[in-house]
PDB file of C-alpha atoms in Angstrom:
ATOM      1  CA  SER A 241       0.000   0.000   0.000  1.00  0.00           C
ATOM      2  CA  ALA A 242       1.081   3.586  -0.606  1.00  0.00           C
ATOM      3  CA  VAL A 243       2.846   5.306   2.273  1.00  0.00           C
ATOM      4  CA  ILE A 244       1.835   8.944   2.646  1.00  0.00           C
ATOM      5  CA  SER A 245       3.835  11.492   4.633  1.00  0.00           C
ATOM      6  CA  GLN A 246       2.343  14.814   5.609  1.00  0.00           C
ATOM      7  CA  LYS A 247       4.172  17.798   7.084  1.00  0.00           C
ATOM      8  CA  PRO A 248       3.587  19.455   9.450  1.00  0.00           C
ATOM      9  CA  SER A 249       1.728  16.941  11.563  1.00  0.00           C
ATOM     10  CA  ARG A 250       0.531  19.674  13.920  1.00  0.00           C
ATOM     11  CA  ASP A 251       0.803  23.430  14.123  1.00  0.00           C
ATOM     12  CA  ILE A 252      -0.590  26.360  16.008  1.00  0.00           C
ATOM     13  CA  CYS A 253      -0.991  29.340  13.707  1.00  0.00           C
ATOM     14  CA  GLN A 254      -1.699  33.005  14.191  1.00  0.00           C
ATOM     15  CA  ARG A 255      -4.831  34.507  12.730  1.00  0.00           C
ATOM     16  CA  GLY A 256      -4.183  36.130   9.344  1.00  0.00           C
ATOM     17  CA  THR A 257      -1.156  34.031   8.465  1.00  0.00           C
ATOM     18  CA  SER A 258      -0.871  31.282   5.854  1.00  0.00           C
ATOM     19  CA  LEU A 259       0.481  27.759   6.173  1.00  0.00           C
ATOM     20  CA  THR A 260       1.554  25.283   3.526  1.00  0.00           C
ATOM     21  CA  ILE A 261       1.048  21.573   4.111  1.00  0.00           C
ATOM     22  CA  GLN A 262       3.125  19.071   2.169  1.00  0.00           C
ATOM     23  CA  CYS A 263       2.116  15.578   1.079  1.00  0.00           C
ATOM     24  CA  GLN A 264       4.664  13.080  -0.202  1.00  0.00           C
ATOM     25  CA  VAL A 265       3.799   9.599  -1.472  1.00  0.00           C
ATOM     26  CA  ASP A 266       6.320   6.789  -1.808  1.00  0.00           C
ATOM     27  CA  SER A 267       4.997   5.643  -5.192  1.00  0.00           C
ATOM     28  CA  GLN A 268       3.454   7.155  -8.261  1.00  0.00           C
ATOM     29  CA  VAL A 269      -0.300   7.511  -7.898  1.00  0.00           C
ATOM     30  CA  THR A 270      -2.965   8.575 -10.326  1.00  0.00           C
ATOM     31  CA  MET A 271      -5.011  10.852  -8.112  1.00  0.00           C
ATOM     32  CA  MET A 272      -4.245  13.041  -5.108  1.00  0.00           C
ATOM     33  CA  PHE A 273      -6.879  14.775  -3.030  1.00  0.00           C
ATOM     34  CA  TRP A 274      -7.132  17.142  -0.092  1.00  0.00           C
ATOM     35  CA  TYR A 275      -9.833  16.715   2.547  1.00  0.00           C
ATOM     36  CA  ARG A 276     -10.775  18.745   5.596  1.00  0.00           C
ATOM     37  CA  GLN A 277     -12.106  17.339   8.860  1.00  0.00           C
ATOM     38  CA  GLN A 278     -13.474  19.989  11.182  1.00  0.00           C
ATOM     39  CA  PRO A 279     -13.530  19.206  14.912  1.00  0.00           C
ATOM     40  CA  GLY A 280     -15.885  16.344  15.681  1.00  0.00           C
ATOM     41  CA  GLN A 281     -17.048  16.184  12.078  1.00  0.00           C
ATOM     42  CA  SER A 282     -16.722  13.939   9.071  1.00  0.00           C
ATOM     43  CA  LEU A 283     -14.454  14.554   6.099  1.00  0.00           C
ATOM     44  CA  THR A 284     -15.176  16.907   3.218  1.00  0.00           C
ATOM     45  CA  LEU A 285     -13.292  17.018  -0.078  1.00  0.00           C
ATOM     46  CA  ILE A 286     -11.592  20.352  -0.699  1.00  0.00           C
ATOM     47  CA  ALA A 287     -10.116  19.660  -4.116  1.00  0.00           C
ATOM     48  CA  THR A 288      -8.477  17.208  -6.469  1.00  0.00           C
ATOM     49  CA  ALA A 289      -4.815  18.026  -7.075  1.00  0.00           C
ATOM     50  CA  ASN A 290      -4.024  17.702 -10.781  1.00  0.00           C
ATOM     51  CA  GLN A 291      -0.473  17.195 -11.951  1.00  0.00           C
ATOM     52  CA  GLY A 292       0.795  20.154 -13.904  1.00  0.00           C
ATOM     53  CA  SER A 293      -2.498  22.022 -13.952  1.00  0.00           C
ATOM     54  CA  GLU A 294      -4.893  23.841 -11.673  1.00  0.00           C
ATOM     55  CA  ALA A 295      -6.658  21.861  -8.987  1.00  0.00           C
ATOM     56  CA  THR A 296     -10.343  21.045  -9.261  1.00  0.00           C
ATOM     57  CA  TYR A 297     -12.203  22.578  -6.324  1.00  0.00           C
ATOM     58  CA  GLU A 298     -15.426  21.416  -4.709  1.00  0.00           C
ATOM     59  CA  SER A 299     -18.330  23.708  -4.077  1.00  0.00           C
ATOM     60  CA  GLY A 300     -17.563  26.044  -1.199  1.00  0.00           C
ATOM     61  CA  PHE A 301     -13.784  25.967  -1.645  1.00  0.00           C
ATOM     62  CA  VAL A 302     -11.822  28.482  -3.731  1.00  0.00           C
ATOM     63  CA  ILE A 303      -8.287  28.692  -5.033  1.00  0.00           C
ATOM     64  CA  ASP A 304      -7.534  31.994  -3.324  1.00  0.00           C
ATOM     65  CA  LYS A 305      -8.182  30.461   0.080  1.00  0.00           C
ATOM     66  CA  PHE A 306      -6.745  26.990  -0.603  1.00  0.00           C
ATOM     67  CA  PRO A 307      -4.090  27.156  -3.331  1.00  0.00           C
ATOM     68  CA  ILE A 308      -2.857  23.693  -4.291  1.00  0.00           C
ATOM     69  CA  SER A 309       0.162  22.556  -6.237  1.00  0.00           C
ATOM     70  CA  ARG A 310       1.075  19.169  -7.689  1.00  0.00           C
ATOM     71  CA  PRO A 311       4.349  19.427  -9.570  1.00  0.00           C
ATOM     72  CA  ASN A 312       4.760  15.656 -10.057  1.00  0.00           C
ATOM     73  CA  LEU A 313       3.045  12.318  -9.459  1.00  0.00           C
ATOM     74  CA  THR A 314       4.222  11.890  -5.870  1.00  0.00           C
ATOM     75  CA  PHE A 315       4.024  15.345  -4.243  1.00  0.00           C
ATOM     76  CA  SER A 316       1.378  17.956  -3.530  1.00  0.00           C
ATOM     77  CA  THR A 317       0.968  20.996  -1.306  1.00  0.00           C
ATOM     78  CA  LEU A 318      -2.098  22.676   0.163  1.00  0.00           C
ATOM     79  CA  THR A 319      -1.872  26.218   1.483  1.00  0.00           C
ATOM     80  CA  VAL A 320      -4.437  27.533   3.935  1.00  0.00           C
ATOM     81  CA  SER A 321      -4.388  31.289   3.379  1.00  0.00           C
ATOM     82  CA  ASN A 322      -5.275  34.177   5.681  1.00  0.00           C
ATOM     83  CA  MET A 323      -6.301  31.795   8.429  1.00  0.00           C
ATOM     84  CA  SER A 324      -9.088  32.387  10.904  1.00  0.00           C
ATOM     85  CA  PRO A 325     -10.141  30.238  13.880  1.00  0.00           C
ATOM     86  CA  GLU A 326     -12.785  28.630  11.635  1.00  0.00           C
ATOM     87  CA  ASP A 327      -9.926  27.053   9.677  1.00  0.00           C
ATOM     88  CA  SER A 328      -8.895  25.002  12.707  1.00  0.00           C
ATOM     89  CA  SER A 329      -9.225  21.479  11.330  1.00  0.00           C
ATOM     90  CA  ILE A 330      -7.400  18.370  10.318  1.00  0.00           C
ATOM     91  CA  TYR A 331      -6.266  18.552   6.696  1.00  0.00           C
ATOM     92  CA  LEU A 332      -5.740  15.159   5.096  1.00  0.00           C
ATOM     93  CA  CYS A 333      -3.985  14.183   1.924  1.00  0.00           C
ATOM     94  CA  SER A 334      -5.458  11.201   0.090  1.00  0.00           C
ATOM     95  CA  VAL A 335      -4.194   9.183  -2.839  1.00  0.00           C
ATOM     96  CA  GLN A 336      -5.777   6.754  -5.239  1.00  0.00           C
ATOM     97  CA  GLU A 337      -3.444   4.007  -6.391  1.00  0.00           C
ATOM     98  CA  THR A 338      -2.965   3.212 -10.044  1.00  0.00           C
ATOM     99  CA  SER A 339      -5.175   0.128  -9.652  1.00  0.00           C
ATOM    100  CA  GLY A 340      -7.972   2.630  -9.197  1.00  0.00           C
ATOM    101  CA  ASN A 341      -9.695   0.990  -6.256  1.00  0.00           C
ATOM    102  CA  THR A 342      -7.690   1.595  -3.109  1.00  0.00           C
ATOM    103  CA  ILE A 343      -7.749   5.056  -1.617  1.00  0.00           C
ATOM    104  CA  TYR A 344      -5.405   5.847   1.250  1.00  0.00           C
ATOM    105  CA  PHE A 345      -5.070   8.752   3.626  1.00  0.00           C
ATOM    106  CA  GLY A 346      -2.141  10.388   5.328  1.00  0.00           C
ATOM    107  CA  GLU A 347      -1.981  10.917   9.071  1.00  0.00           C
ATOM    108  CA  GLY A 348      -3.323  14.433   8.667  1.00  0.00           C
ATOM    109  CA  SER A 349      -2.091  17.894   9.574  1.00  0.00           C
ATOM    110  CA  TRP A 350      -3.793  19.180  12.710  1.00  0.00           C
ATOM    111  CA  LEU A 351      -4.045  22.962  12.548  1.00  0.00           C
ATOM    112  CA  THR A 352      -5.176  25.223  15.366  1.00  0.00           C
ATOM    113  CA  VAL A 353      -5.649  28.902  14.556  1.00  0.00           C
ATOM    114  CA  VAL A 354      -5.496  31.315  17.469  1.00  0.00           C
TER     115      VAL A 354
ATOM    116  CA  GLY B  50     -30.767  13.631   0.177  1.00  0.00           C
ATOM    117  CA  GLU B  51     -27.022  13.996  -0.220  1.00  0.00           C
ATOM    118  CA  ASP B  52     -26.017  12.653   3.177  1.00  0.00           C
ATOM    119  CA  VAL B  53     -24.420   9.319   3.959  1.00  0.00           C
ATOM    120  CA  GLU B  54     -25.825   8.322   7.325  1.00  0.00           C
ATOM    121  CA  GLN B  55     -24.474   6.282  10.194  1.00  0.00           C
ATOM    122  CA  SER B  56     -25.564   5.823  13.769  1.00  0.00           C
ATOM    123  CA  LEU B  57     -23.392   7.951  16.017  1.00  0.00           C
ATOM    124  CA  PHE B  58     -22.453   5.513  18.731  1.00  0.00           C
ATOM    125  CA  LEU B  59     -22.103   1.788  19.410  1.00  0.00           C
ATOM    126  CA  SER B  60     -21.027   0.134  22.625  1.00  0.00           C
ATOM    127  CA  VAL B  61     -20.113  -3.568  22.854  1.00  0.00           C
ATOM    128  CA  ARG B  62     -18.301  -5.902  25.210  1.00  0.00           C
ATOM    129  CA  GLU B  63     -14.951  -7.429  24.347  1.00  0.00           C
ATOM    130  CA  GLY B  64     -15.413 -10.691  22.480  1.00  0.00           C
ATOM    131  CA  ASP B  65     -18.839  -9.790  21.092  1.00  0.00           C
ATOM    132  CA  SER B  66     -19.503  -8.961  17.450  1.00  0.00           C
ATOM    133  CA  SER B  67     -20.000  -5.358  16.393  1.00  0.00           C
ATOM    134  CA  VAL B  68     -22.189  -4.319  13.488  1.00  0.00           C
ATOM    135  CA  ILE B  69     -21.857  -0.796  12.146  1.00  0.00           C
ATOM    136  CA  ASN B  70     -24.478   0.329   9.655  1.00  0.00           C
ATOM    137  CA  CYS B  71     -24.399   2.874   6.864  1.00  0.00           C
ATOM    138  CA  THR B  72     -27.016   4.163   4.456  1.00  0.00           C
ATOM    139  CA  TYR B  73     -25.731   5.809   1.316  1.00  0.00           C
ATOM    140  CA  THR B  74     -27.500   7.778  -1.357  1.00  0.00           C
ATOM    141  CA  ASP B  75     -26.040   7.350  -4.829  1.00  0.00           C
ATOM    142  CA  SER B  76     -27.080   4.148  -6.579  1.00  0.00           C
ATOM    143  CA  SER B  77     -24.347   4.712  -9.176  1.00  0.00           C
ATOM    144  CA  SER B  78     -21.549   4.573  -6.593  1.00  0.00           C
ATOM    145  CA  THR B  79     -18.925   2.116  -7.823  1.00  0.00           C
ATOM    146  CA  TYR B  80     -17.136   1.295  -4.592  1.00  0.00           C
ATOM    147  CA  LEU B  81     -17.959   1.615  -0.925  1.00  0.00           C
ATOM    148  CA  TYR B  82     -15.278   1.906   1.731  1.00  0.00           C
ATOM    149  CA  TRP B  83     -14.805   1.496   5.451  1.00  0.00           C
ATOM    150  CA  TYR B  84     -12.178   3.518   7.316  1.00  0.00           C
ATOM    151  CA  LYS B  85     -11.080   3.517  10.958  1.00  0.00           C
ATOM    152  CA  GLN B  86      -9.888   6.619  12.792  1.00  0.00           C
ATOM    153  CA  GLU B  87      -8.209   6.240  16.152  1.00  0.00           C
ATOM    154  CA  PRO B  88      -7.786   9.252  18.454  1.00  0.00           C
ATOM    155  CA  GLY B  89      -5.170  11.642  17.121  1.00  0.00           C
ATOM    156  CA  ALA B  90      -4.623   9.670  13.931  1.00  0.00           C
ATOM    157  CA  GLY B  91      -5.533   9.793  10.273  1.00  0.00           C
ATOM    158  CA  LEU B  92      -7.801   7.376   8.434  1.00  0.00           C
ATOM    159  CA  GLN B  93      -6.892   3.729   8.057  1.00  0.00           C
ATOM    160  CA  LEU B  94      -8.444   1.894   5.125  1.00  0.00           C
ATOM    161  CA  LEU B  95     -10.060  -1.271   6.483  1.00  0.00           C
ATOM    162  CA  THR B  96     -11.755  -2.704   3.430  1.00  0.00           C
ATOM    163  CA  TYR B  97     -13.856  -1.831   0.425  1.00  0.00           C
ATOM    164  CA  ILE B  98     -16.467  -3.545  -1.697  1.00  0.00           C
ATOM    165  CA  PHE B  99     -17.367  -3.253  -5.338  1.00  0.00           C
ATOM    166  CA  SER B 100     -20.969  -2.314  -5.878  1.00  0.00           C
ATOM    167  CA  ASN B 101     -21.852  -5.491  -7.762  1.00  0.00           C
ATOM    168  CA  MET B 102     -20.882  -7.670  -4.793  1.00  0.00           C
ATOM    169  CA  ASP B 103     -23.109  -8.350  -1.824  1.00  0.00           C
ATOM    170  CA  MET B 104     -20.527  -9.623   0.641  1.00  0.00           C
ATOM    171  CA  LYS B 105     -16.816  -9.447   1.305  1.00  0.00           C
ATOM    172  CA  GLN B 106     -14.932 -11.111   4.150  1.00  0.00           C
ATOM    173  CA  ASP B 107     -11.456 -10.193   5.321  1.00  0.00           C
ATOM    174  CA  GLN B 108     -10.301 -11.911   8.509  1.00  0.00           C
ATOM    175  CA  ARG B 109     -12.493 -10.517  11.332  1.00  0.00           C
ATOM    176  CA  LEU B 110     -14.267  -8.097   9.034  1.00  0.00           C
ATOM    177  CA  THR B 111     -17.376  -8.855   6.996  1.00  0.00           C
ATOM    178  CA  VAL B 112     -18.960  -6.281   4.730  1.00  0.00           C
ATOM    179  CA  LEU B 113     -22.544  -6.727   3.585  1.00  0.00           C
ATOM    180  CA  LEU B 114     -24.031  -4.632   0.808  1.00  0.00           C
ATOM    181  CA  ASN B 115     -27.729  -4.341   0.003  1.00  0.00           C
ATOM    182  CA  LYS B 116     -27.705  -2.305  -3.171  1.00  0.00           C
ATOM    183  CA  LYS B 117     -31.482  -2.189  -3.478  1.00  0.00           C
ATOM    184  CA  ASP B 118     -31.806  -0.526  -0.073  1.00  0.00           C
ATOM    185  CA  LYS B 119     -28.454   1.340  -0.391  1.00  0.00           C
ATOM    186  CA  HIS B 120     -27.416  -0.185   2.917  1.00  0.00           C
ATOM    187  CA  LEU B 121     -23.890  -1.150   3.886  1.00  0.00           C
ATOM    188  CA  SER B 122     -22.735  -2.803   7.087  1.00  0.00           C
ATOM    189  CA  LEU B 123     -19.421  -3.707   8.674  1.00  0.00           C
ATOM    190  CA  ARG B 124     -19.314  -6.608  11.084  1.00  0.00           C
ATOM    191  CA  ILE B 125     -16.303  -7.007  13.347  1.00  0.00           C
ATOM    192  CA  ALA B 126     -16.062 -10.462  14.883  1.00  0.00           C
ATOM    193  CA  ASP B 127     -14.516 -11.003  18.340  1.00  0.00           C
ATOM    194  CA  THR B 128     -14.284  -7.283  18.972  1.00  0.00           C
ATOM    195  CA  GLN B 129     -11.223  -6.205  20.976  1.00  0.00           C
ATOM    196  CA  THR B 130     -10.530  -3.075  23.022  1.00  0.00           C
ATOM    197  CA  GLY B 131      -8.095  -2.037  20.295  1.00  0.00           C
ATOM    198  CA  ASP B 132     -11.054  -1.798  17.917  1.00  0.00           C
ATOM    199  CA  SER B 133     -12.355   1.230  19.840  1.00  0.00           C
ATOM    200  CA  ALA B 134     -12.310   4.069  17.301  1.00  0.00           C
ATOM    201  CA  ILE B 135     -14.513   6.030  14.927  1.00  0.00           C
ATOM    202  CA  TYR B 136     -15.572   4.120  11.824  1.00  0.00           C
ATOM    203  CA  PHE B 137     -16.461   5.941   8.626  1.00  0.00           C
ATOM    204  CA  CYS B 138     -18.214   4.540   5.608  1.00  0.00           C
ATOM    205  CA  ALA B 139     -17.706   6.339   2.312  1.00  0.00           C
ATOM    206  CA  GLU B 140     -19.265   6.033  -1.093  1.00  0.00           C
ATOM    207  CA  ARG B 141     -17.253   6.745  -4.196  1.00  0.00           C
ATOM    208  CA  ARG B 142     -18.969   9.091  -6.634  1.00  0.00           C
ATOM    209  CA  LEU B 143     -16.742   9.246  -9.736  1.00  0.00           C
ATOM    210  CA  GLN B 144     -13.353  10.082  -8.175  1.00  0.00           C
ATOM    211  CA  LYS B 145     -14.692  11.650  -5.000  1.00  0.00           C
ATOM    212  CA  LEU B 146     -15.371  10.003  -1.641  1.00  0.00           C
ATOM    213  CA  VAL B 147     -18.454  11.127   0.245  1.00  0.00           C
ATOM    214  CA  PHE B 148     -18.183  10.201   3.890  1.00  0.00           C
ATOM    215  CA  GLY B 149     -20.728   9.208   6.460  1.00  0.00           C
ATOM    216  CA  THR B 150     -21.036  10.947   9.776  1.00  0.00           C
ATOM    217  CA  GLY B 151     -18.924   8.339  11.553  1.00  0.00           C
ATOM    218  CA  THR B 152     -19.799   5.781  14.250  1.00  0.00           C
ATOM    219  CA  ARG B 153     -17.882   5.858  17.511  1.00  0.00           C
ATOM    220  CA  LEU B 154     -17.314   2.269  18.660  1.00  0.00           C
ATOM    221  CA  LEU B 155     -16.557   1.751  22.333  1.00  0.00           C
ATOM    222  CA  VAL B 156     -15.396  -1.693  23.406  1.00  0.00           C
ATOM    223  CA  SER B 157     -15.481  -2.395  27.114  1.00  0.00           C
ATOM    224  CA  PRO B 158     -13.537  -5.205  28.825  1.00  0.00           C
TER     225      PRO B 158
END
């Protein structure tokens, strides 16, 4: 199975700042995604990270707030911009293996905005 | 509706079987997944089932799928205290996973 590393694992951020989360996979994967899990809630898809082109965002999420990069098949970044306390969440990177069926998640990046 | 629904809480005794239920919404979903989330951790993929199957067994885990009723269940045999966690079902709509609300399983000794 794919091994996914996310950095940072946890951070406490000041209101108004931005933070970039990195996701590294140990093998080439077809799809990479970013999800958000707000405290005590389920997971919601933010966007699909597309290699070499702009990410595809879900309703309610915009590029200015959550810019995403995917320069190659094994790496992606998510930036949470101009943070407010409402952005305090777990942000999870997810990958779909080339077989197309298995979908794995990283350990998540736990952000607290103060 | 759009929601994938699960009961919020399940409590069992060690050694009993646990059954976690899920009702999904999209009859065209191709795969359905079960994930486990322990405190302070990410999501661990437990198993998944293709939508044209009605059962899948993997060691202590049995997944049952009733496509007509859009009902999915996860049975954990011989439940252990280490199985205490939140369990999420998810339906795959094209490339996107839509998650249920999560069921918190508490296993008491």
